[in-house]
mmCIF file of C-alpha atoms in Angstrom:
data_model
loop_
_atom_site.group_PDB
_atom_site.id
_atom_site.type_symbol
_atom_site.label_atom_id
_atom_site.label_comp_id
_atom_site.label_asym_id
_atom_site.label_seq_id
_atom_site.Cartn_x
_atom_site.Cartn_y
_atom_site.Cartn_z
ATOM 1 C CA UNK A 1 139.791 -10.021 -122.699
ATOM 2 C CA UNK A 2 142.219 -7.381 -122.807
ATOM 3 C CA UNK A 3 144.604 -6.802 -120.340
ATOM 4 C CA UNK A 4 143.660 -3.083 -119.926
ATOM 5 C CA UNK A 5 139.586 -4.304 -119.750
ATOM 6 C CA UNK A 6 140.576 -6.504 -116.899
ATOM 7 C CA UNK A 7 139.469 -5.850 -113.211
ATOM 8 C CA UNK A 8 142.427 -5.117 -111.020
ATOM 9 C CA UNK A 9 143.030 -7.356 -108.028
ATOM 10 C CA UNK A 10 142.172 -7.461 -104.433
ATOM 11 C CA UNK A 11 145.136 -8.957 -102.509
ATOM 12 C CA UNK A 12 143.604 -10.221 -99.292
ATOM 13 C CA UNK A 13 146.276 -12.059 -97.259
ATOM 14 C CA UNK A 14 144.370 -14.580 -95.129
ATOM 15 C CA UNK A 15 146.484 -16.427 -91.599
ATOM 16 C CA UNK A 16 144.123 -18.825 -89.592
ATOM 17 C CA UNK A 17 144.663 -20.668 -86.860
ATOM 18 C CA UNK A 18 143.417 -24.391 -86.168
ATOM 19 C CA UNK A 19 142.789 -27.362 -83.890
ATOM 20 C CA UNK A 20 143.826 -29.999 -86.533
ATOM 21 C CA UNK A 21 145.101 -30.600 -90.333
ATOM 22 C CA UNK A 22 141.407 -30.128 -91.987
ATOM 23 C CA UNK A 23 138.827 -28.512 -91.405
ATOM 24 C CA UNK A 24 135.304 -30.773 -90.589
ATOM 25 C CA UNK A 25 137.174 -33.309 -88.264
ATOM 26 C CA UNK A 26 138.919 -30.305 -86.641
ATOM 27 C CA UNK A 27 138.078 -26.503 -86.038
ATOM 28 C CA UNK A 28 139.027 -22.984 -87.616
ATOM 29 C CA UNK A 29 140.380 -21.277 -84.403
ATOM 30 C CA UNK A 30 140.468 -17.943 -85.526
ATOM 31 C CA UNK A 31 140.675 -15.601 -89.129
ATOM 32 C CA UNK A 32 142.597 -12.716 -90.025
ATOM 33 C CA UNK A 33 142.322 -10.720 -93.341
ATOM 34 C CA UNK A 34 144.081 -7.905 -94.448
ATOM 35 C CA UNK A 35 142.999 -6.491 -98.281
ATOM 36 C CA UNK A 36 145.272 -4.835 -99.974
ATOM 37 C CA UNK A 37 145.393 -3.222 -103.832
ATOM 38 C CA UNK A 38 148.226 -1.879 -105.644
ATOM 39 C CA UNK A 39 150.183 -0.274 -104.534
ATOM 40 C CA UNK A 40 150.821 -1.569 -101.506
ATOM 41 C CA UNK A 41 147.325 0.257 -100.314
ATOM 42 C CA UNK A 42 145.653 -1.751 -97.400
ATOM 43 C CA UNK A 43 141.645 -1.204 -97.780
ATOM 44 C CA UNK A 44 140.732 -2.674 -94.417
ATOM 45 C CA UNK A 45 141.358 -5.939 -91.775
ATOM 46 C CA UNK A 46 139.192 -8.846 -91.153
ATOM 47 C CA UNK A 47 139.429 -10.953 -87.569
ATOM 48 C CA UNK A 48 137.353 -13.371 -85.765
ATOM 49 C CA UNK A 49 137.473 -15.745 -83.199
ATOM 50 C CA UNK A 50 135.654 -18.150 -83.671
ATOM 51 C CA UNK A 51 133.780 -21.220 -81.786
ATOM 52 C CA UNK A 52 134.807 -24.732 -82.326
ATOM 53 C CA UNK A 53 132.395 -26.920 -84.727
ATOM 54 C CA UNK A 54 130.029 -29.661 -83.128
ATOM 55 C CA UNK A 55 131.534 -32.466 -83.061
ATOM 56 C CA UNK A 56 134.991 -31.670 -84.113
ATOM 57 C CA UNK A 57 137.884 -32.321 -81.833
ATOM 58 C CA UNK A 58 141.579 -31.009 -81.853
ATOM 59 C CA UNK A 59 143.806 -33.444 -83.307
ATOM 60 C CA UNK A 60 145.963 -34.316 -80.431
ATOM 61 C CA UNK A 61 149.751 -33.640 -81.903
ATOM 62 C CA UNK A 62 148.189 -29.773 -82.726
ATOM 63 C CA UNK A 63 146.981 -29.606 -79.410
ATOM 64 C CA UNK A 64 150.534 -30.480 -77.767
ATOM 65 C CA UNK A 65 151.981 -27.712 -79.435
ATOM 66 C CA UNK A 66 148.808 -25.604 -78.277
ATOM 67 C CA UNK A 67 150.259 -26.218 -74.816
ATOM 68 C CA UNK A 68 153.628 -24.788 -75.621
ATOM 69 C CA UNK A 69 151.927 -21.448 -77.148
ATOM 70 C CA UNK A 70 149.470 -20.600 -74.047
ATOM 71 C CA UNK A 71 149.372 -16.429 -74.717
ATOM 72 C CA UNK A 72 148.140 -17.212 -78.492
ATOM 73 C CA UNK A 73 145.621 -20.239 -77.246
ATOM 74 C CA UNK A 74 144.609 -17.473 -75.191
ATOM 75 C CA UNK A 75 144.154 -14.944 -77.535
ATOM 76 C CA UNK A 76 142.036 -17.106 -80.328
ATOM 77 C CA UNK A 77 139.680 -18.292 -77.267
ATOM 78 C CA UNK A 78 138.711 -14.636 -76.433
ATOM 79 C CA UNK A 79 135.250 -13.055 -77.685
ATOM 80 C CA UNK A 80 134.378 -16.321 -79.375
ATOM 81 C CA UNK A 81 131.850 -16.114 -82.460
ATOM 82 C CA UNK A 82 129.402 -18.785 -84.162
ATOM 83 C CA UNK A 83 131.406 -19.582 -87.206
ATOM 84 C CA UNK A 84 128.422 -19.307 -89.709
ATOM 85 C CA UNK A 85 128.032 -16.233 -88.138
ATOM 86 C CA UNK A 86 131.742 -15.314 -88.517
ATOM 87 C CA UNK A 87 131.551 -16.942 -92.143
ATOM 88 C CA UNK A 88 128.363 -15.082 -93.539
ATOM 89 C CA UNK A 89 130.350 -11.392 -91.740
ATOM 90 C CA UNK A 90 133.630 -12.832 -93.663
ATOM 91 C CA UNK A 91 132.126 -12.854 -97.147
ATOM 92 C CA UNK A 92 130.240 -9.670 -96.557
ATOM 93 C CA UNK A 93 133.439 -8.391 -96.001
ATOM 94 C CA UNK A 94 135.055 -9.741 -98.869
ATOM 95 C CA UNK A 95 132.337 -8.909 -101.254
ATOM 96 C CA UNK A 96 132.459 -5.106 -99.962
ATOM 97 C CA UNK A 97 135.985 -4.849 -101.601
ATOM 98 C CA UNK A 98 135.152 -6.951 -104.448
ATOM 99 C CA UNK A 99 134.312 -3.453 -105.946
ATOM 100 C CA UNK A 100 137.683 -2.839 -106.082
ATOM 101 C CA UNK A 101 138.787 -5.570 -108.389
ATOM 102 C CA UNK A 102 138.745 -9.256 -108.370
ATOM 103 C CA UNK A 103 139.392 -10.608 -105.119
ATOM 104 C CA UNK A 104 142.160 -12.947 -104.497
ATOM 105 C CA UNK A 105 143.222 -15.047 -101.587
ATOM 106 C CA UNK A 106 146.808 -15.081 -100.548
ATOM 107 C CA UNK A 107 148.221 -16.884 -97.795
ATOM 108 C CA UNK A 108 151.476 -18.929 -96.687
ATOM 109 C CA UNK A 109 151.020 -21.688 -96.696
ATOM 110 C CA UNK A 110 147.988 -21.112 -99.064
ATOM 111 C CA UNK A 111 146.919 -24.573 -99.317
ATOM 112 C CA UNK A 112 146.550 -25.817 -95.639
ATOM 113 C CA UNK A 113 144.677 -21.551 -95.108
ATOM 114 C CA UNK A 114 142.624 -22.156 -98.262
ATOM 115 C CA UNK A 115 141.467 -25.049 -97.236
ATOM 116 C CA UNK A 116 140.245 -24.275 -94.239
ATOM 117 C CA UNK A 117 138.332 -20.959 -95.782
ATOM 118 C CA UNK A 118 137.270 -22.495 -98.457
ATOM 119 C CA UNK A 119 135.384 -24.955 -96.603
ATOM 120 C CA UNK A 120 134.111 -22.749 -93.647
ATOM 121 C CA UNK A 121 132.908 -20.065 -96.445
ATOM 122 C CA UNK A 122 131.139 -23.177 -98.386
ATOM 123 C CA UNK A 123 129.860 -25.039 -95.462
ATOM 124 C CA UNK A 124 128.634 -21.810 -93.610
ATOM 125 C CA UNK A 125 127.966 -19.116 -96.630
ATOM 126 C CA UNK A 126 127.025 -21.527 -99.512
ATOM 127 C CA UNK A 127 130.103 -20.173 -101.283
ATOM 128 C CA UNK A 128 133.576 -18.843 -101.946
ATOM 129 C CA UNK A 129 133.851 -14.814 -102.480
ATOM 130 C CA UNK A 130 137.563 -15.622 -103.542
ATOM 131 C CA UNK A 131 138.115 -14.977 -107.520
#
């Protein structure tokens, strides 16, 4: 394919918070998007809160430093959503600027955020929206 035929990309800068080092044993606190496409033009935000997974528990060193953050705890326990809920919304959302270009996550540190959408999207939405 030629460079010119090619779709341009969707930056979407992804932070999440957690209860734990994966997701599955431990919970996706809370998701915030922000797409962006060159240059430097920000399309729209993306943020949930969302409700802990059955079963899961907070790994307990992530919960001691929970207890020295108590505002932020706060904050990602406020108008609490059902993650497949939250999930199927997310990829909506994604998909809506996929019209843009190719959608592609960016994060820091993109392994330990991608995991955790990766698997919530999968788990909860069948897929990944992410190029």
């Amino acid at each position: 394919m030629k460079q010119r035929d090619r779709k341009p990309e969707v930056y979407v800068s992804v932070d999440v918070e957690t209860d734990g080092p994966i997701p599955g044993p431990h919970s996706m606190l809370s998701l915030g998007a922000a797409a962006y496409v060159r240059p430097k033009k920000l399309l729209g935000t993306f943020e949930t809160n969302l409700h802990t997974l059955e079963g899961a528990e907070g790994h307990p060193e992530t919960m001691k430093w929970w207890e020295t953050q108590p505002e932020a705890w706060a904050a990602c326990r406020e108008q609490l959503e059902a993650p497949d809920v939250a999930m199927r919304r997310f990829a909506r959302w994604l998909e809506a600027h996929s019209e843009h270009g190719r959608v592609v996550f960016v994060a820091y540190p993109a392994g330990f955020d991608f995991t955790f959408v990766y698997w919530y999207l999968t788990h909860f939405n069948g897929r990944s929206a992410f190029s």
